[in-house]
């Protein structure tokens, strides 16, 4: 099996990338770009049971387990949220369930995106992380 | 303040001086607060009244005979008189203090609805309703086997009069409609609605959450049976609002909650209830915020709603015209009869993205479904972005909004 970059190393990469930006515009343009590049989720997955309901944008997410590793696909109708999901997928997809569950996600603070974690109703990021961890736990218990 | 008081046109700089929060910076930009339909900012007189109450005469009301209790009670009851004038009610007994519009509507739905609704009765609402004027009615209708009917609207949000007339019948027991829509700003033809509903013997409640800050309210002239509003949308504190109800109706209604303050006599077996309005004010109320609601309403009256309206109309017109120049932007509820709310969608751009990118420029707008999910579904949109103007907003702030949106377009398209 090919080697998987550990979660903390990917997080560090992302923090390094963000450290290059010195304005909020650059940061968001990067996130928007990631959002635009995330492949659209196939229509068959865009159904009610795959929805993560934040108040404002709709997020769909599906996951599968292969050889003890969890893979995620997701989409949203809002592009910034989609960029944030893309980043989460980059960190989590292909990792071991136990690593996903125990990840502390501190890097979100380090890249200055913790406002998206604030407990407001419009917020999807917190709900997405929670769902990704729940999925990982569910796959883990099935194995 | 002098220059504010004595002018026919509003001196917005003088007004802004009264609102400390407007000096704030957000993310390195001067705050542009355009979310007034959610809650308005508070003038110094309101903040001072809160500090003054807690610093000098905090006491429970209607109970103690000591000086502080008397002062607090007097101030609390003075607000009731001010609210009476603000709404044009006949008597302070018809003014019940609540947490806000939501509690006022729930009070009527439960107290009046429990006592009067029966299976097969119909309650009519409009398609524009805020969840606050929908859910309580759905809940009581379910409990009673009554039916909730919804008056359709045009694509611009206008009340469908013909459909309403067809819906009215002897089964109609209650009509509850929003006076001015929070999501679109559209004003409902409430005077006509009230007349038509009364003609079939139905009662009418107005959700005045948005109208009370902008429009002149005269509940006697309107002849509505109930009217609810929230102080926090009229430059007052959160958690203090009022419900107006016609005296005969309130007298016949059972209490909403039981507890202290609302009783006349209590034994272990039975209780007699207090007179209006106290019958509906169980427990220690929100004394401080209710007291501080008075300076808020006085502040509005001292400037004059007509003067404020003229200023806000200018902002609305300018914003509407400038927004329409942006590519792919569509205004929802683009009608003549509106309060100063402009709601819009932008082709290919999700409202949430607009909200996030404007916030990064210090501009506060509301994005989403505005607690009116059925309305958004009716309009076939996930939500809108909404700018809502208050007396302290300026044309320059509208310019900031337009500049902000141009940046959003540049970043997203
Ligand atoms: C039209 C309308 N109705 C009801 C409400 C509820 O008001 P509150 O939350 O102050 O009770 C609001 C507030 O957003 C509103 O805009």
XYZ file of C-alpha atoms and ligand atoms in Angstrom:
572
model
C 0.000 0.000 0.000
C 1.282 3.453 -0.851
C 2.349 5.663 2.004
C -0.158 8.238 3.218
C 0.988 11.656 4.368
C -0.045 11.965 8.010
C -2.768 14.434 8.972
C -0.416 16.689 10.900
C 1.933 16.950 7.914
C -0.908 17.955 5.583
C -2.069 20.479 8.145
C 1.419 21.941 8.244
C 1.461 22.202 4.453
C -1.791 24.128 4.520
C -0.560 26.442 7.269
C 2.568 27.116 5.197
C 0.497 27.911 2.126
C -1.701 30.317 4.047
C 1.299 32.040 5.598
C 2.104 33.393 2.136
C -1.064 35.468 2.042
C -1.026 38.856 3.656
C -4.518 40.064 2.864
C -7.931 38.576 3.473
C -8.593 38.838 -0.251
C -5.700 36.522 -1.103
C -6.767 34.041 1.521
C -10.346 33.929 0.314
C -9.391 33.877 -3.332
C -7.368 30.771 -2.560
C -10.310 29.149 -0.756
C -12.675 30.130 -3.563
C -10.254 28.624 -6.056
C -10.131 25.374 -4.072
C -13.924 25.406 -4.013
C -14.153 25.826 -7.761
C -11.679 23.031 -8.341
C -13.371 20.479 -6.101
C -15.062 18.021 -8.470
C -18.847 18.221 -8.349
C -20.522 15.402 -6.498
C -22.503 13.105 -8.787
C -26.219 13.880 -8.732
C -27.119 10.477 -7.320
C -25.443 11.453 -4.042
C -27.174 14.810 -3.768
C -30.043 13.545 -1.705
C -31.565 14.382 1.625
C -29.764 11.740 3.661
C -26.356 13.006 2.546
C -27.073 16.595 3.494
C -25.295 18.326 6.329
C -27.628 21.118 7.232
C -26.014 24.422 8.107
C -28.562 27.228 8.122
C -27.544 28.885 4.885
C -25.780 26.649 2.422
C -26.382 23.046 1.621
C -23.529 20.593 1.986
C -23.685 17.023 0.719
C -21.122 14.506 1.862
C -20.544 10.802 1.292
C -17.795 8.545 2.550
C -16.523 5.041 1.982
C -13.951 2.810 3.640
C -11.232 0.955 1.735
C -8.513 -1.112 3.380
C -9.085 0.537 6.724
C -8.952 4.048 5.295
C -11.810 6.499 4.900
C -12.479 8.425 1.677
C -14.749 11.434 1.426
C -16.524 13.239 -1.373
C -18.551 16.382 -0.852
C -20.170 19.358 -2.522
C -21.967 22.572 -1.619
C -24.046 25.222 -3.329
C -21.830 27.942 -1.783
C -18.290 28.250 -3.055
C -16.454 29.376 0.091
C -17.929 26.492 2.033
C -16.943 24.241 -0.838
C -13.379 25.512 -0.592
C -13.348 24.795 3.119
C -14.674 21.277 2.507
C -12.054 20.753 -0.139
C -9.451 21.578 2.488
C -10.990 19.146 4.972
C -11.056 16.419 2.349
C -7.409 17.063 1.628
C -6.650 16.573 5.327
C -8.919 13.624 6.069
C -9.531 11.625 2.916
C -7.472 8.432 2.827
C -6.620 8.558 6.529
C -7.250 5.925 9.171
C -10.526 6.319 11.053
C -8.797 6.571 14.422
C -6.546 9.402 13.165
C -9.525 11.301 11.785
C -11.441 10.994 15.022
C -8.551 12.201 17.139
C -7.444 15.110 14.896
C -7.534 18.354 16.890
C -8.008 20.634 13.842
C -5.938 23.374 15.429
C -4.641 24.336 11.995
C -7.970 26.047 11.233
C -7.124 28.547 13.920
C -3.572 28.880 12.590
C -4.772 29.839 9.114
C -7.162 32.416 10.555
C -10.311 30.610 9.552
C -11.614 29.956 13.041
C -14.352 32.545 12.543
C -15.927 29.868 10.363
C -15.960 27.593 13.376
C -17.859 30.092 15.498
C -21.124 28.811 16.785
C -23.364 30.818 14.534
C -26.219 29.321 12.696
C -24.895 30.137 9.267
C -21.914 27.984 9.819
C -21.186 24.753 8.103
C -17.559 24.050 8.958
C -18.155 22.793 12.474
C -20.980 20.562 11.262
C -18.817 19.213 8.440
C -15.956 18.254 10.729
C -18.378 16.608 13.097
C -19.981 14.609 10.276
C -16.597 13.515 8.919
C -15.587 12.276 12.348
C -18.927 10.542 12.871
C -18.597 8.789 9.520
C -15.087 7.682 10.421
C -16.325 6.277 13.715
C -19.180 4.470 11.994
C -16.853 2.840 9.446
C -14.462 1.961 12.206
C -17.078 0.073 14.178
C -18.137 -1.838 11.068
C -14.673 -3.201 10.453
C -29.493 66.826 20.137
C -31.068 70.265 19.573
C -30.426 70.273 15.885
C -31.986 66.826 15.546
C -35.087 67.896 17.352
C -35.835 70.996 15.386
C -35.301 69.936 11.832
C -37.586 68.708 9.158
C -34.794 66.835 7.480
C -32.601 64.549 9.421
C -29.017 65.525 10.150
C -27.512 62.091 9.893
C -24.165 63.081 11.401
C -25.860 64.391 14.513
C -27.919 61.202 14.715
C -24.813 59.034 14.340
C -23.210 60.801 17.285
C -25.918 59.294 19.455
C -24.949 55.706 18.609
C -21.606 54.769 20.202
C -21.284 51.469 18.328
C -21.107 53.224 14.957
C -17.540 54.289 15.753
C -16.459 50.661 15.704
C -14.065 49.129 13.247
C -14.689 45.629 11.930
C -11.771 43.725 10.412
C -9.930 46.976 9.904
C -12.805 48.746 8.179
C -15.308 51.221 9.630
C -18.458 49.312 10.513
C -21.218 49.609 7.912
C -24.233 48.246 9.731
C -26.991 47.321 7.305
C -28.700 44.616 9.325
C -31.222 46.819 11.042
C -34.188 44.615 10.262
C -32.574 41.963 12.471
C -31.922 44.420 15.272
C -31.127 48.096 15.370
C -28.272 49.701 17.266
C -28.933 51.557 20.503
C -28.594 55.287 21.145
C -26.745 56.568 24.223
C -30.004 57.473 25.958
C -30.982 53.789 25.965
C -27.604 52.570 27.184
C -27.596 55.279 29.857
C -31.080 54.304 31.027
C -29.897 50.731 31.603
C -26.849 51.862 33.547
C -28.939 54.354 35.503
C -31.493 51.719 36.466
C -28.936 49.231 37.732
C -26.852 51.935 39.387
C -29.641 53.785 41.139
C -33.014 52.117 41.513
C -32.859 48.404 40.751
C -35.733 46.737 42.631
C -38.568 44.352 41.970
C -41.712 46.132 40.886
C -45.333 46.189 42.043
C -44.308 44.521 45.309
C -42.140 46.457 47.700
C -43.287 49.624 49.380
C -39.756 50.912 49.634
C -38.426 53.836 47.645
C -36.452 51.863 45.087
C -39.417 49.626 44.323
C -41.616 52.654 43.867
C -39.159 54.335 41.542
C -38.683 51.194 39.486
C -42.429 50.577 39.297
C -43.061 54.149 38.214
C -40.437 53.975 35.464
C -41.740 50.610 34.277
C -45.292 51.893 34.068
C -44.137 55.045 32.301
C -42.869 52.838 29.495
C -46.337 51.332 29.270
C -47.807 54.772 28.755
C -45.171 55.574 26.126
C -45.912 52.315 24.299
C -49.620 53.108 24.451
C -48.963 56.409 22.705
C -46.519 54.794 20.272
C -49.233 52.359 19.151
C -52.194 54.686 19.504
C -53.975 52.375 21.947
C -56.891 53.612 24.033
C -55.630 52.421 27.384
C -52.480 51.149 29.091
C -54.515 48.112 30.169
C -54.310 47.000 26.566
C -50.501 47.034 26.573
C -48.875 43.808 27.725
C -45.128 43.676 28.053
C -43.461 40.724 26.360
C -39.985 39.644 25.358
C -40.825 40.661 21.830
C -42.958 39.908 18.818
C -42.522 36.152 19.102
C -43.822 36.036 22.634
C -46.723 38.327 21.759
C -47.835 36.043 18.945
C -47.423 32.926 21.073
C -49.442 34.537 23.839
C -52.352 35.184 21.494
C -52.093 31.819 19.727
C -52.154 29.927 23.021
C -54.392 32.020 25.180
C -56.948 33.038 22.587
C -56.489 29.922 20.453
C -56.894 27.416 23.297
C -60.073 29.085 24.465
C -61.660 29.725 21.100
C -60.471 27.445 18.315
C -62.173 24.178 17.491
C -61.869 21.460 14.878
C -62.598 22.713 11.377
C -61.842 26.373 12.169
C -59.487 28.173 9.844
C -56.579 30.507 10.521
C -55.280 32.561 7.608
C -51.681 33.756 7.292
C -49.833 35.282 4.351
C -46.965 33.764 2.375
C -44.655 36.466 3.702
C -44.745 35.379 7.321
C -41.703 35.100 9.558
C -41.503 31.724 11.292
C -42.627 33.530 14.463
C -46.009 34.189 12.908
C -46.330 30.740 11.442
C -45.128 28.118 13.881
C -47.308 29.154 16.872
C -50.378 28.968 14.627
C -49.375 25.598 13.226
C -48.902 24.314 16.768
C -52.260 25.507 18.086
C -54.017 24.430 14.882
C -52.655 20.941 15.295
C -53.727 20.817 18.899
C -57.231 21.982 18.051
C -57.755 20.296 14.700
C -57.970 23.701 13.038
C -56.523 24.468 9.639
C -53.881 27.028 8.620
C -54.387 28.582 5.195
C -51.795 30.660 3.396
C -52.608 33.614 1.162
C -50.453 33.416 -1.974
C -48.296 36.272 -3.230
C -47.090 37.507 -6.592
C -43.485 36.921 -7.619
C -42.721 40.356 -6.195
C -44.245 39.481 -2.843
C -47.550 41.296 -3.184
C -50.530 39.956 -1.239
C -53.011 38.202 -3.512
C -56.212 39.968 -2.641
C -58.512 37.845 -4.802
C -57.233 34.627 -3.239
C -57.668 36.085 0.241
C -61.276 37.031 -0.454
C -61.971 33.516 -1.720
C -60.412 32.002 1.401
C -62.478 34.044 3.824
C -65.568 32.300 5.087
C -67.536 31.735 8.263
C -64.905 29.109 9.090
C -62.238 31.814 9.269
C -61.676 32.569 12.942
C -58.349 34.327 12.874
C -56.133 36.168 10.421
C -52.544 36.888 11.394
C -50.372 38.765 8.940
C -47.078 40.549 8.886
C -47.497 44.313 8.554
C -44.183 44.759 6.712
C -42.108 41.793 5.555
C -38.673 41.356 7.089
C -37.453 39.330 4.124
C -38.561 41.646 1.298
C -39.689 44.886 2.931
C -43.085 44.632 1.230
C -45.972 46.232 3.148
C -49.192 44.238 3.336
C -52.531 46.028 2.744
C -53.455 45.546 6.378
C -56.281 48.051 6.618
C -58.207 46.281 3.878
C -57.310 42.862 5.288
C -58.669 43.836 8.699
C -61.929 45.147 7.235
C -62.496 42.057 5.136
C -61.667 39.673 7.986
C -63.939 41.504 10.397
C -66.733 41.273 7.854
C -66.720 37.476 8.268
C -66.323 37.713 12.037
C -62.620 36.822 12.193
C -60.095 38.531 14.433
C -56.874 40.009 13.069
C -53.388 40.112 14.523
C -50.594 42.170 12.984
C -46.950 41.183 13.279
C -45.491 44.645 13.703
C -41.863 43.583 14.145
C -40.773 45.502 11.053
C -43.519 48.082 10.652
C -43.330 49.594 14.130
C -39.957 51.248 13.588
C -40.839 52.770 10.211
C -44.574 53.355 9.932
C -46.958 55.402 12.043
C -48.964 52.906 14.027
C -52.474 53.649 15.197
C -54.094 50.438 16.350
C -57.457 52.145 16.829
C -57.463 53.558 13.350
C -56.299 50.238 11.896
C -58.890 48.491 14.056
C -56.622 45.445 14.429
C -57.440 43.164 17.347
C -53.840 42.424 18.302
C -50.505 43.996 17.414
C -47.090 42.721 18.500
C -43.676 44.345 18.219
C -40.114 44.020 19.515
C -38.355 46.913 21.218
C -34.949 45.837 19.940
C -35.915 46.680 16.365
C -36.960 50.193 17.431
C -33.579 51.192 18.882
C -34.531 49.692 22.257
C -32.975 46.883 24.286
C -33.401 43.218 23.469
C -35.905 41.255 25.502
C -38.467 44.037 25.799
C -41.471 44.286 23.545
C -45.193 44.676 23.761
C -48.455 43.176 22.696
C -51.510 45.319 22.130
C -54.896 43.656 22.369
C -58.393 45.081 22.428
C -59.523 45.221 26.019
C -62.678 43.104 25.654
C -60.710 40.331 23.970
C -57.911 40.383 26.536
C -60.422 40.339 29.365
C -62.114 37.253 27.980
C -58.836 35.409 27.375
C -57.403 33.007 29.948
C -53.910 33.743 31.304
C -50.936 32.576 29.241
C -48.607 31.671 32.091
C -49.272 31.256 35.777
C -47.099 32.613 38.575
C -46.479 35.687 40.653
C -47.715 39.113 39.553
C -50.601 37.735 37.465
C -52.748 36.719 40.446
C -55.297 38.497 42.601
C -55.772 35.842 45.250
C -54.292 32.391 45.608
C -55.373 29.558 47.879
C -54.180 25.986 47.791
C -57.308 25.121 45.811
C -57.977 28.049 43.521
C -56.657 31.316 42.164
C -58.264 34.479 40.945
C -56.411 36.407 38.317
C -55.157 39.935 38.374
C -56.643 42.680 36.230
C -55.305 43.708 32.846
C -52.555 43.994 31.862
C -50.948 42.139 34.789
C -53.004 39.009 34.162
C -50.652 38.325 31.273
C -47.401 39.271 32.978
C -46.497 36.336 35.188
C -43.296 36.447 37.212
C -40.687 39.162 37.538
C -40.617 40.845 34.154
C -37.672 42.260 32.254
C -37.692 45.448 34.280
C -34.447 47.074 33.132
C -34.950 46.585 29.420
C -38.587 47.593 29.577
C -37.623 50.803 31.375
C -34.961 51.484 28.730
C -37.492 50.975 25.949
C -39.067 54.303 26.819
C -36.057 56.483 25.904
C -35.794 54.514 22.640
C -39.380 55.278 21.650
C -39.008 58.865 22.853
C -35.875 59.199 20.744
C -37.789 58.088 17.639
C -40.706 60.398 18.404
C -38.439 63.356 19.106
C -36.969 63.112 15.626
C -40.269 62.122 14.063
C -41.052 58.961 12.162
C -41.917 61.069 9.108
C -38.460 62.652 9.114
C -36.801 59.261 9.625
C -38.961 57.730 6.894
C -37.984 60.404 4.401
C -34.306 59.752 5.128
C -34.691 55.984 4.877
C -36.722 56.283 1.674
C -33.851 58.210 0.141
C -31.402 55.479 1.175
C -33.700 52.767 -0.159
C -34.196 54.467 -3.489
C -30.503 55.159 -3.950
C -29.544 51.612 -2.937
C -32.185 50.071 -5.180
C -31.024 52.064 -8.197
C -27.334 51.402 -7.600
C -27.864 47.701 -6.929
C -29.778 47.292 -10.162
C -26.686 48.445 -12.048
C -24.709 45.423 -10.846
C -24.551 42.598 -13.385
C -26.801 39.625 -12.655
C -28.378 41.220 -9.608
C -32.114 40.887 -9.066
C -34.068 42.646 -6.360
C -36.693 40.502 -4.685
C -39.837 42.371 -3.759
C -39.203 45.362 -6.005
C -42.479 47.148 -5.312
C -43.401 50.710 -4.451
C -44.915 50.195 -1.023
C -41.951 49.137 1.096
C -40.083 49.764 4.295
C -36.344 50.385 3.994
C -35.322 46.824 3.274
C -33.712 45.721 0.026
C -33.355 42.019 -0.587
C -31.492 40.699 -3.587
C -30.029 37.663 -5.299
C -26.995 37.552 -7.592
C -26.828 35.136 -10.446
C -24.457 32.251 -9.772
C -23.462 33.522 -6.329
C -24.716 32.006 -3.101
C -25.930 34.536 -0.507
C -23.631 33.003 2.101
C -20.577 33.809 -0.018
C -21.799 37.390 -0.344
C -22.283 37.638 3.419
C -18.822 36.284 4.229
C -17.010 38.517 1.753
C -18.930 41.640 2.789
C -18.196 40.906 6.449
C -14.513 40.892 5.619
C -15.013 44.473 4.453
C -16.772 45.524 7.656
C -20.208 45.463 6.028
C -22.974 43.729 7.975
C -25.881 42.468 5.899
C -28.146 39.536 6.521
C -27.988 36.558 4.229
C -30.080 33.423 4.182
C -33.755 32.646 4.420
C -34.519 35.373 6.994
C -36.571 32.970 9.091
C -39.015 32.724 6.211
C -38.165 29.367 4.661
C -41.586 28.806 3.061
C -41.290 32.217 1.394
C -37.861 31.375 -0.041
C -39.270 28.097 -1.379
C -42.170 30.015 -2.897
C -39.698 32.329 -4.648
C -37.548 29.319 -5.641
C -34.360 30.687 -4.095
C -32.168 29.341 -1.271
C -32.116 32.757 0.332
C -31.279 36.378 -0.344
C -28.848 39.007 0.782
C -30.609 41.800 2.587
C -29.556 45.327 3.392
C -31.905 47.113 5.782
C -31.545 50.772 6.647
C -32.030 52.735 9.839
C -32.042 56.429 10.683
C -28.256 56.505 11.098
C -27.290 55.013 7.741
C -25.779 57.227 5.074
C -25.579 57.398 1.307
C -21.828 56.840 1.680
C -22.594 53.539 3.387
C -24.709 52.542 0.410
C -21.671 53.352 -1.728
C -19.575 51.086 0.508
C -22.090 48.307 -0.005
C -21.930 48.706 -3.771
C -18.123 48.795 -3.715
C -18.179 45.723 -1.491
C -20.444 43.874 -3.874
C -18.285 44.789 -6.840
C -15.409 43.183 -5.001
C -17.538 40.105 -4.295
C -18.328 39.816 -7.988
C -14.688 40.195 -8.900
C -13.640 37.514 -6.447
C -16.352 35.011 -7.248
C -17.134 35.185 -10.913
C -41.532 40.121 10.610
C -40.966 39.579 11.878
N -41.773 38.917 12.716
C -41.333 38.432 13.879
C -40.022 38.577 14.263
C -39.573 38.008 15.567
O -39.177 39.008 16.421
P -38.441 38.662 17.789
O -37.371 37.686 17.441
O -37.924 39.965 18.270
O -39.476 38.069 18.692
C -39.143 39.254 13.424
C -37.719 39.392 13.787
O -36.811 39.005 13.108
C -39.631 39.765 12.209
O -38.826 40.425 11.376
